[in-house]
Amino acid sequence: VRERGRPRRHPGLGIPLSLDGALDEYGELWVGDVGTSAKGWEEINRVRAGENHGWPDHEGDCKTDCGDTIPPLESWPHEGAHPAYEDDRKIIATIQRVAWVAAGHDGKGPDPYDGALTHRILYGDLCMGWIRSFEPHEDGTMADDQFLGHLTPSAWVQGPDGYLYAAELSACGSAHLQHETQLFRLEPK
């Protein structure tokens, strides 16, 4: 992993299927780790050189024989309910799950969100469709986890106008998505 003007960093161990990632304001890498089996777990991890995130021995929160495994900061199973159900009644009932992570507003240029998404990390599940955000702390913890809405984004970018844009795919067999890929602009509430 290399950010322009910074020395090369080697990612941690035990993250088999990262769909994407985002750098926070401290230069820390956050990734959405896609589970590897039907009974697997989706994870949100902060990745640092030399850290072990458990795979193939563990997915989700490690309960026994964890050794030097760094637990995910957020995880949810492929089976059963997810706490996001409380916030988003549009969630698709499926065992298919795909964790993703994206950067919020970078704090530069126009900010149509009045700071509400500045230096936040966005995350969610591509298959179930929920979107949340949190404030990353320098010590690698998450704070102020908030529900943002429902969308199945495959990519995010901040435009020159300051808005966040998402490309949405008709993926994971979502019955409500019967359209071609679309581009959305995240509007302030």
mmCIF file with all atom_site columns, C-alpha atoms in Angstrom:
data_model
loop_
_atom_site.group_PDB
_atom_site.id
_atom_site.type_symbol
_atom_site.label_atom_id
_atom_site.label_alt_id
_atom_site.label_comp_id
_atom_site.label_asym_id
_atom_site.label_entity_id
_atom_site.label_seq_id
_atom_site.pdbx_PDB_ins_code
_atom_site.Cartn_x
_atom_site.Cartn_y
_atom_site.Cartn_z
_atom_site.occupancy
_atom_site.B_iso_or_equiv
_atom_site.pdbx_formal_charge
_atom_site.auth_seq_id
_atom_site.auth_comp_id
_atom_site.auth_asym_id
_atom_site.auth_atom_id
_atom_site.pdbx_PDB_model_num
ATOM 1   C CA . VAL A 1 1   ? 0.000   0.000   0.000   1.00 0.00 ? 1   VAL A CA 1
ATOM 2   C CA . ARG A 1 2   ? 1.442   3.346   -0.921  1.00 0.00 ? 2   ARG A CA 1
ATOM 3   C CA . GLU A 1 3   ? 0.094   6.847   -0.556  1.00 0.00 ? 3   GLU A CA 1
ATOM 4   C CA . ARG A 1 4   ? 1.893   9.494   -2.581  1.00 0.00 ? 4   ARG A CA 1
ATOM 5   C CA . GLY A 1 5   ? 4.692   11.067  -0.559  1.00 0.00 ? 5   GLY A CA 1
ATOM 6   C CA . ARG A 1 6   ? 4.635   8.371   2.138   1.00 0.00 ? 6   ARG A CA 1
ATOM 7   C CA . PRO A 1 7   ? 6.817   5.272   2.524   1.00 0.00 ? 7   PRO A CA 1
ATOM 8   C CA . ARG A 1 8   ? 5.458   1.925   1.319   1.00 0.00 ? 8   ARG A CA 1
ATOM 9   C CA . ARG A 1 9   ? 3.469   -0.004  3.931   1.00 0.00 ? 9   ARG A CA 1
ATOM 10  C CA . HIS A 1 10  ? 2.808   -3.724  3.902   1.00 0.00 ? 10  HIS A CA 1
ATOM 11  C CA . PRO A 1 11  ? -0.733  -4.780  4.724   1.00 0.00 ? 11  PRO A CA 1
ATOM 12  C CA . GLY A 1 12  ? -1.551  -6.989  7.674   1.00 0.00 ? 12  GLY A CA 1
ATOM 13  C CA . LEU A 1 13  ? -2.196  -10.707 7.558   1.00 0.00 ? 13  LEU A CA 1
ATOM 14  C CA . GLY A 1 14  ? -5.434  -12.692 7.675   1.00 0.00 ? 14  GLY A CA 1
ATOM 15  C CA . ILE A 1 15  ? -7.666  -10.620 5.377   1.00 0.00 ? 15  ILE A CA 1
ATOM 16  C CA . PRO A 1 16  ? -8.526  -12.861 2.425   1.00 0.00 ? 16  PRO A CA 1
ATOM 17  C CA . LEU A 1 17  ? -11.099 -10.906 0.400   1.00 0.00 ? 17  LEU A CA 1
ATOM 18  C CA . SER A 1 18  ? -11.031 -7.152  0.794   1.00 0.00 ? 18  SER A CA 1
ATOM 19  C CA . LEU A 1 19  ? -13.530 -5.611  -1.627  1.00 0.00 ? 19  LEU A CA 1
ATOM 20  C CA . ASP A 1 20  ? -12.198 -2.116  -1.060  1.00 0.00 ? 20  ASP A CA 1
ATOM 21  C CA . GLY A 1 21  ? -10.689 0.193   1.496   1.00 0.00 ? 21  GLY A CA 1
ATOM 22  C CA . ALA A 1 22  ? -10.243 3.792   2.565   1.00 0.00 ? 22  ALA A CA 1
ATOM 23  C CA . LEU A 1 23  ? -7.571  5.877   4.226   1.00 0.00 ? 23  LEU A CA 1
ATOM 24  C CA . ASP A 1 24  ? -8.722  7.960   7.185   1.00 0.00 ? 24  ASP A CA 1
ATOM 25  C CA . GLU A 1 25  ? -7.426  11.400  8.114   1.00 0.00 ? 25  GLU A CA 1
ATOM 26  C CA . TYR A 1 26  ? -4.559  9.781   10.066  1.00 0.00 ? 26  TYR A CA 1
ATOM 27  C CA . GLY A 1 27  ? -3.432  7.753   7.030   1.00 0.00 ? 27  GLY A CA 1
ATOM 28  C CA . GLU A 1 28  ? -4.745  4.491   8.493   1.00 0.00 ? 28  GLU A CA 1
ATOM 29  C CA . LEU A 1 29  ? -6.183  1.890   6.106   1.00 0.00 ? 29  LEU A CA 1
ATOM 30  C CA . TRP A 1 30  ? -9.705  0.558   6.771   1.00 0.00 ? 30  TRP A CA 1
ATOM 31  C CA . VAL A 1 31  ? -11.031 -2.395  4.758   1.00 0.00 ? 31  VAL A CA 1
ATOM 32  C CA . GLY A 1 32  ? -14.239 -4.323  4.336   1.00 0.00 ? 32  GLY A CA 1
ATOM 33  C CA . ASP A 1 33  ? -13.293 -8.005  4.578   1.00 0.00 ? 33  ASP A CA 1
ATOM 34  C CA . VAL A 1 34  ? -15.702 -10.318 2.772   1.00 0.00 ? 34  VAL A CA 1
ATOM 35  C CA . GLY A 1 35  ? -16.408 -13.609 4.555   1.00 0.00 ? 35  GLY A CA 1
ATOM 36  C CA . THR A 1 36  ? -15.262 -16.819 2.892   1.00 0.00 ? 36  THR A CA 1
ATOM 37  C CA . SER A 1 37  ? -18.068 -19.288 3.616   1.00 0.00 ? 37  SER A CA 1
ATOM 38  C CA . ALA A 1 38  ? -21.839 -19.522 3.975   1.00 0.00 ? 38  ALA A CA 1
ATOM 39  C CA . LYS A 1 39  ? -21.364 -19.518 7.755   1.00 0.00 ? 39  LYS A CA 1
ATOM 40  C CA . GLY A 1 40  ? -18.737 -16.796 7.570   1.00 0.00 ? 40  GLY A CA 1
ATOM 41  C CA . TRP A 1 41  ? -18.610 -13.241 8.813   1.00 0.00 ? 41  TRP A CA 1
ATOM 42  C CA . GLU A 1 42  ? -18.217 -9.832  7.204   1.00 0.00 ? 42  GLU A CA 1
ATOM 43  C CA . GLU A 1 43  ? -15.675 -7.583  8.922   1.00 0.00 ? 43  GLU A CA 1
ATOM 44  C CA . ILE A 1 44  ? -14.555 -3.970  9.087   1.00 0.00 ? 44  ILE A CA 1
ATOM 45  C CA . ASN A 1 45  ? -10.858 -3.832  10.010  1.00 0.00 ? 45  ASN A CA 1
ATOM 46  C CA . ARG A 1 46  ? -8.182  -1.229  10.450  1.00 0.00 ? 46  ARG A CA 1
ATOM 47  C CA . VAL A 1 47  ? -5.110  -2.779  8.846   1.00 0.00 ? 47  VAL A CA 1
ATOM 48  C CA . ARG A 1 48  ? -1.576  -2.158  10.066  1.00 0.00 ? 48  ARG A CA 1
ATOM 49  C CA . ALA A 1 49  ? 1.657   -3.785  9.017   1.00 0.00 ? 49  ALA A CA 1
ATOM 50  C CA . GLY A 1 50  ? 2.311   -7.057  10.811  1.00 0.00 ? 50  GLY A CA 1
ATOM 51  C CA . GLU A 1 51  ? -1.120  -7.366  12.438  1.00 0.00 ? 51  GLU A CA 1
ATOM 52  C CA . ASN A 1 52  ? -2.933  -10.689 12.118  1.00 0.00 ? 52  ASN A CA 1
ATOM 53  C CA . HIS A 1 53  ? -6.682  -10.465 11.460  1.00 0.00 ? 53  HIS A CA 1
ATOM 54  C CA . GLY A 1 54  ? -7.214  -14.185 11.882  1.00 0.00 ? 54  GLY A CA 1
ATOM 55  C CA . TRP A 1 55  ? -8.073  -15.771 8.562   1.00 0.00 ? 55  TRP A CA 1
ATOM 56  C CA . PRO A 1 56  ? -8.077  -18.698 7.824   1.00 0.00 ? 56  PRO A CA 1
ATOM 57  C CA . ASP A 1 57  ? -8.351  -19.668 11.509  1.00 0.00 ? 57  ASP A CA 1
ATOM 58  C CA . HIS A 1 58  ? -11.024 -17.125 12.511  1.00 0.00 ? 58  HIS A CA 1
ATOM 59  C CA . GLU A 1 59  ? -13.771 -14.997 10.969  1.00 0.00 ? 59  GLU A CA 1
ATOM 60  C CA . GLY A 1 60  ? -15.671 -12.401 12.983  1.00 0.00 ? 60  GLY A CA 1
ATOM 61  C CA . ASP A 1 61  ? -14.892 -11.957 16.668  1.00 0.00 ? 61  ASP A CA 1
ATOM 62  C CA . CYS A 1 62  ? -12.474 -14.634 17.816  1.00 0.00 ? 62  CYS A CA 1
ATOM 63  C CA . LYS A 1 63  ? -13.760 -16.438 20.912  1.00 0.00 ? 63  LYS A CA 1
ATOM 64  C CA . THR A 1 64  ? -11.114 -19.090 21.670  1.00 0.00 ? 64  THR A CA 1
ATOM 65  C CA . ASP A 1 65  ? -7.463  -19.750 20.845  1.00 0.00 ? 65  ASP A CA 1
ATOM 66  C CA . CYS A 1 66  ? -7.103  -16.260 19.418  1.00 0.00 ? 66  CYS A CA 1
ATOM 67  C CA . GLY A 1 67  ? -3.359  -15.850 19.902  1.00 0.00 ? 67  GLY A CA 1
ATOM 68  C CA . ASP A 1 68  ? -2.239  -12.574 18.332  1.00 0.00 ? 68  ASP A CA 1
ATOM 69  C CA . THR A 1 69  ? -5.446  -12.152 16.278  1.00 0.00 ? 69  THR A CA 1
ATOM 70  C CA . ILE A 1 70  ? -6.653  -8.552  16.065  1.00 0.00 ? 70  ILE A CA 1
ATOM 71  C CA . PRO A 1 71  ? -10.466 -8.575  16.280  1.00 0.00 ? 71  PRO A CA 1
ATOM 72  C CA . PRO A 1 72  ? -12.519 -6.676  13.691  1.00 0.00 ? 72  PRO A CA 1
ATOM 73  C CA . LEU A 1 73  ? -13.927 -3.338  14.805  1.00 0.00 ? 73  LEU A CA 1
ATOM 74  C CA . GLU A 1 74  ? -17.293 -4.351  13.365  1.00 0.00 ? 74  GLU A CA 1
ATOM 75  C CA . SER A 1 75  ? -18.537 -7.738  12.161  1.00 0.00 ? 75  SER A CA 1
ATOM 76  C CA . TRP A 1 76  ? -21.784 -9.425  11.198  1.00 0.00 ? 76  TRP A CA 1
ATOM 77  C CA . PRO A 1 77  ? -22.644 -13.041 10.325  1.00 0.00 ? 77  PRO A CA 1
ATOM 78  C CA . HIS A 1 78  ? -23.883 -14.401 7.015   1.00 0.00 ? 78  HIS A CA 1
ATOM 79  C CA . GLU A 1 79  ? -26.759 -16.001 8.889   1.00 0.00 ? 79  GLU A CA 1
ATOM 80  C CA . GLY A 1 80  ? -29.281 -14.308 11.142  1.00 0.00 ? 80  GLY A CA 1
ATOM 81  C CA . ALA A 1 81  ? -30.270 -10.723 11.733  1.00 0.00 ? 81  ALA A CA 1
ATOM 82  C CA . HIS A 1 82  ? -27.992 -7.724  11.764  1.00 0.00 ? 82  HIS A CA 1
ATOM 83  C CA . PRO A 1 83  ? -28.371 -4.737  14.124  1.00 0.00 ? 83  PRO A CA 1
ATOM 84  C CA . ALA A 1 84  ? -28.909 -2.540  11.031  1.00 0.00 ? 84  ALA A CA 1
ATOM 85  C CA . TYR A 1 85  ? -32.396 -4.087  10.739  1.00 0.00 ? 85  TYR A CA 1
ATOM 86  C CA . GLU A 1 86  ? -33.441 -1.757  13.548  1.00 0.00 ? 86  GLU A CA 1
ATOM 87  C CA . ASP A 1 87  ? -32.557 1.268   11.394  1.00 0.00 ? 87  ASP A CA 1
ATOM 88  C CA . ASP A 1 88  ? -33.299 0.056   7.861   1.00 0.00 ? 88  ASP A CA 1
ATOM 89  C CA . ARG A 1 89  ? -36.477 -1.870  7.112   1.00 0.00 ? 89  ARG A CA 1
ATOM 90  C CA . LYS A 1 90  ? -35.484 -2.073  3.413   1.00 0.00 ? 90  LYS A CA 1
ATOM 91  C CA . ILE A 1 91  ? -32.743 -4.614  4.177   1.00 0.00 ? 91  ILE A CA 1
ATOM 92  C CA . ILE A 1 92  ? -32.803 -7.582  1.858   1.00 0.00 ? 92  ILE A CA 1
ATOM 93  C CA . ALA A 1 93  ? -33.223 -10.966 3.565   1.00 0.00 ? 93  ALA A CA 1
ATOM 94  C CA . THR A 1 94  ? -30.287 -12.921 2.149   1.00 0.00 ? 94  THR A CA 1
ATOM 95  C CA . ILE A 1 95  ? -27.358 -14.973 3.382   1.00 0.00 ? 95  ILE A CA 1
ATOM 96  C CA . GLN A 1 96  ? -25.196 -13.293 0.741   1.00 0.00 ? 96  GLN A CA 1
ATOM 97  C CA . ARG A 1 97  ? -23.140 -10.582 2.370   1.00 0.00 ? 97  ARG A CA 1
ATOM 98  C CA . VAL A 1 98  ? -20.375 -8.302  1.083   1.00 0.00 ? 98  VAL A CA 1
ATOM 99  C CA . ALA A 1 99  ? -18.749 -5.759  3.417   1.00 0.00 ? 99  ALA A CA 1
ATOM 100 C CA . TRP A 1 100 ? -17.464 -2.504  1.914   1.00 0.00 ? 100 TRP A CA 1
ATOM 101 C CA . VAL A 1 101 ? -15.683 0.605   3.182   1.00 0.00 ? 101 VAL A CA 1
ATOM 102 C CA . ALA A 1 102 ? -15.319 4.098   1.675   1.00 0.00 ? 102 ALA A CA 1
ATOM 103 C CA . ALA A 1 103 ? -14.035 7.486   2.773   1.00 0.00 ? 103 ALA A CA 1
ATOM 104 C CA . GLY A 1 104 ? -16.501 10.225  3.676   1.00 0.00 ? 104 GLY A CA 1
ATOM 105 C CA . HIS A 1 105 ? -15.929 13.880  2.818   1.00 0.00 ? 105 HIS A CA 1
ATOM 106 C CA . ASP A 1 106 ? -12.216 14.729  2.938   1.00 0.00 ? 106 ASP A CA 1
ATOM 107 C CA . GLY A 1 107 ? -12.709 18.181  4.481   1.00 0.00 ? 107 GLY A CA 1
ATOM 108 C CA . LYS A 1 108 ? -11.324 19.958  1.412   1.00 0.00 ? 108 LYS A CA 1
ATOM 109 C CA . GLY A 1 109 ? -13.348 22.217  -0.854  1.00 0.00 ? 109 GLY A CA 1
ATOM 110 C CA . PRO A 1 110 ? -17.098 22.723  -0.703  1.00 0.00 ? 110 PRO A CA 1
ATOM 111 C CA . ASP A 1 111 ? -18.938 20.638  1.893   1.00 0.00 ? 111 ASP A CA 1
ATOM 112 C CA . PRO A 1 112 ? -22.660 20.206  1.224   1.00 0.00 ? 112 PRO A CA 1
ATOM 113 C CA . TYR A 1 113 ? -22.905 18.070  4.379   1.00 0.00 ? 113 TYR A CA 1
ATOM 114 C CA . ASP A 1 114 ? -21.847 20.886  6.759   1.00 0.00 ? 114 ASP A CA 1
ATOM 115 C CA . GLY A 1 115 ? -19.178 18.671  8.347   1.00 0.00 ? 115 GLY A CA 1
ATOM 116 C CA . ALA A 1 116 ? -21.539 15.745  9.076   1.00 0.00 ? 116 ALA A CA 1
ATOM 117 C CA . LEU A 1 117 ? -19.476 13.355  6.898   1.00 0.00 ? 117 LEU A CA 1
ATOM 118 C CA . THR A 1 118 ? -16.082 15.042  7.156   1.00 0.00 ? 118 THR A CA 1
ATOM 119 C CA . HIS A 1 119 ? -13.300 12.590  8.023   1.00 0.00 ? 119 HIS A CA 1
ATOM 120 C CA . ARG A 1 120 ? -15.802 9.781   8.577   1.00 0.00 ? 120 ARG A CA 1
ATOM 121 C CA . ILE A 1 121 ? -15.583 6.257   7.232   1.00 0.00 ? 121 ILE A CA 1
ATOM 122 C CA . LEU A 1 122 ? -18.650 4.941   5.405   1.00 0.00 ? 122 LEU A CA 1
ATOM 123 C CA . TYR A 1 123 ? -19.374 1.210   5.501   1.00 0.00 ? 123 TYR A CA 1
ATOM 124 C CA . GLY A 1 124 ? -22.116 -1.233  4.809   1.00 0.00 ? 124 GLY A CA 1
ATOM 125 C CA . ASP A 1 125 ? -23.219 -4.428  3.157   1.00 0.00 ? 125 ASP A CA 1
ATOM 126 C CA . LEU A 1 126 ? -23.481 -4.493  -0.626  1.00 0.00 ? 126 LEU A CA 1
ATOM 127 C CA . CYS A 1 127 ? -26.066 -7.306  -0.568  1.00 0.00 ? 127 CYS A CA 1
ATOM 128 C CA . MET A 1 128 ? -28.305 -6.151  2.290   1.00 0.00 ? 128 MET A CA 1
ATOM 129 C CA . GLY A 1 129 ? -28.043 -2.507  1.262   1.00 0.00 ? 129 GLY A CA 1
ATOM 130 C CA . TRP A 1 130 ? -27.549 -0.632  4.534   1.00 0.00 ? 130 TRP A CA 1
ATOM 131 C CA . ILE A 1 131 ? -25.068 2.253   4.869   1.00 0.00 ? 131 ILE A CA 1
ATOM 132 C CA . ARG A 1 132 ? -23.533 3.481   8.119   1.00 0.00 ? 132 ARG A CA 1
ATOM 133 C CA . SER A 1 133 ? -20.686 5.814   9.044   1.00 0.00 ? 133 SER A CA 1
ATOM 134 C CA . PHE A 1 134 ? -18.325 6.198   11.973  1.00 0.00 ? 134 PHE A CA 1
ATOM 135 C CA . GLU A 1 135 ? -15.644 8.552   13.185  1.00 0.00 ? 135 GLU A CA 1
ATOM 136 C CA . PRO A 1 136 ? -12.260 6.804   13.225  1.00 0.00 ? 136 PRO A CA 1
ATOM 137 C CA . HIS A 1 137 ? -9.991  7.649   16.144  1.00 0.00 ? 137 HIS A CA 1
ATOM 138 C CA . GLU A 1 138 ? -6.215  7.689   15.915  1.00 0.00 ? 138 GLU A CA 1
ATOM 139 C CA . ASP A 1 139 ? -6.025  4.710   18.303  1.00 0.00 ? 139 ASP A CA 1
ATOM 140 C CA . GLY A 1 140 ? -8.014  2.579   15.803  1.00 0.00 ? 140 GLY A CA 1
ATOM 141 C CA . THR A 1 141 ? -11.363 2.670   17.558  1.00 0.00 ? 141 THR A CA 1
ATOM 142 C CA . MET A 1 142 ? -14.719 3.605   16.046  1.00 0.00 ? 142 MET A CA 1
ATOM 143 C CA . ALA A 1 143 ? -16.986 6.274   17.530  1.00 0.00 ? 143 ALA A CA 1
ATOM 144 C CA . ASP A 1 144 ? -20.376 7.765   16.753  1.00 0.00 ? 144 ASP A CA 1
ATOM 145 C CA . ASP A 1 145 ? -21.651 4.938   14.523  1.00 0.00 ? 145 ASP A CA 1
ATOM 146 C CA . GLN A 1 146 ? -24.664 6.271   12.567  1.00 0.00 ? 146 GLN A CA 1
ATOM 147 C CA . PHE A 1 147 ? -27.178 4.898   10.076  1.00 0.00 ? 147 PHE A CA 1
ATOM 148 C CA . LEU A 1 148 ? -27.139 6.877   6.796   1.00 0.00 ? 148 LEU A CA 1
ATOM 149 C CA . GLY A 1 149 ? -29.562 5.110   4.488   1.00 0.00 ? 149 GLY A CA 1
ATOM 150 C CA . HIS A 1 150 ? -30.143 2.308   2.044   1.00 0.00 ? 150 HIS A CA 1
ATOM 151 C CA . LEU A 1 151 ? -28.161 1.749   -1.161  1.00 0.00 ? 151 LEU A CA 1
ATOM 152 C CA . THR A 1 152 ? -26.075 -1.078  -2.624  1.00 0.00 ? 152 THR A CA 1
ATOM 153 C CA . PRO A 1 153 ? -22.969 0.851   -3.724  1.00 0.00 ? 153 PRO A CA 1
ATOM 154 C CA . SER A 1 154 ? -20.016 -0.755  -5.434  1.00 0.00 ? 154 SER A CA 1
ATOM 155 C CA . ALA A 1 155 ? -17.844 2.385   -5.551  1.00 0.00 ? 155 ALA A CA 1
ATOM 156 C CA . TRP A 1 156 ? -17.717 5.844   -3.951  1.00 0.00 ? 156 TRP A CA 1
ATOM 157 C CA . VAL A 1 157 ? -15.956 9.051   -4.918  1.00 0.00 ? 157 VAL A CA 1
ATOM 158 C CA . GLN A 1 158 ? -16.018 12.670  -3.769  1.00 0.00 ? 158 GLN A CA 1
ATOM 159 C CA . GLY A 1 159 ? -16.724 14.990  -6.688  1.00 0.00 ? 159 GLY A CA 1
ATOM 160 C CA . PRO A 1 160 ? -15.205 18.455  -7.225  1.00 0.00 ? 160 PRO A CA 1
ATOM 161 C CA . ASP A 1 161 ? -18.531 19.906  -6.013  1.00 0.00 ? 161 ASP A CA 1
ATOM 162 C CA . GLY A 1 162 ? -17.945 18.230  -2.609  1.00 0.00 ? 162 GLY A CA 1
ATOM 163 C CA . TYR A 1 163 ? -20.787 15.734  -2.964  1.00 0.00 ? 163 TYR A CA 1
ATOM 164 C CA . LEU A 1 164 ? -20.210 12.005  -2.508  1.00 0.00 ? 164 LEU A CA 1
ATOM 165 C CA . TYR A 1 165 ? -21.214 9.890   -5.501  1.00 0.00 ? 165 TYR A CA 1
ATOM 166 C CA . ALA A 1 166 ? -21.891 6.157   -5.542  1.00 0.00 ? 166 ALA A CA 1
ATOM 167 C CA . ALA A 1 167 ? -22.182 3.657   -8.372  1.00 0.00 ? 167 ALA A CA 1
ATOM 168 C CA . GLU A 1 168 ? -24.823 1.040   -7.634  1.00 0.00 ? 168 GLU A CA 1
ATOM 169 C CA . LEU A 1 169 ? -24.903 -2.379  -9.239  1.00 0.00 ? 169 LEU A CA 1
ATOM 170 C CA . SER A 1 170 ? -27.779 -4.801  -9.408  1.00 0.00 ? 170 SER A CA 1
ATOM 171 C CA . ALA A 1 171 ? -25.925 -7.405  -7.371  1.00 0.00 ? 171 ALA A CA 1
ATOM 172 C CA . CYS A 1 172 ? -26.424 -10.236 -4.888  1.00 0.00 ? 172 CYS A CA 1
ATOM 173 C CA . GLY A 1 173 ? -29.840 -11.187 -6.276  1.00 0.00 ? 173 GLY A CA 1
ATOM 174 C CA . SER A 1 174 ? -31.516 -8.134  -4.724  1.00 0.00 ? 174 SER A CA 1
ATOM 175 C CA . ALA A 1 175 ? -35.107 -8.346  -5.957  1.00 0.00 ? 175 ALA A CA 1
ATOM 176 C CA . HIS A 1 176 ? -35.659 -4.591  -5.570  1.00 0.00 ? 176 HIS A CA 1
ATOM 177 C CA . LEU A 1 177 ? -32.776 -3.784  -7.940  1.00 0.00 ? 177 LEU A CA 1
ATOM 178 C CA . GLN A 1 178 ? -34.000 -4.580  -11.416 1.00 0.00 ? 178 GLN A CA 1
ATOM 179 C CA . HIS A 1 179 ? -32.068 -1.904  -13.298 1.00 0.00 ? 179 HIS A CA 1
ATOM 180 C CA . GLU A 1 180 ? -28.756 -1.166  -14.913 1.00 0.00 ? 180 GLU A CA 1
ATOM 181 C CA . THR A 1 181 ? -25.846 0.297   -12.983 1.00 0.00 ? 181 THR A CA 1
ATOM 182 C CA . GLN A 1 182 ? -26.761 3.773   -11.758 1.00 0.00 ? 182 GLN A CA 1
ATOM 183 C CA . LEU A 1 183 ? -24.892 6.747   -10.327 1.00 0.00 ? 183 LEU A CA 1
ATOM 184 C CA . PHE A 1 184 ? -26.268 8.387   -7.192  1.00 0.00 ? 184 PHE A CA 1
ATOM 185 C CA . ARG A 1 185 ? -25.374 11.581  -5.349  1.00 0.00 ? 185 ARG A CA 1
ATOM 186 C CA . LEU A 1 186 ? -25.571 11.372  -1.564  1.00 0.00 ? 186 LEU A CA 1
ATOM 187 C CA . GLU A 1 187 ? -27.818 14.261  -0.549  1.00 0.00 ? 187 GLU A CA 1
ATOM 188 C CA . PRO A 1 188 ? -27.657 15.915  2.882   1.00 0.00 ? 188 PRO A CA 1
ATOM 189 C CA . LYS A 1 189 ? -30.598 15.193  5.179   1.00 0.00 ? 189 LYS A CA 1
#
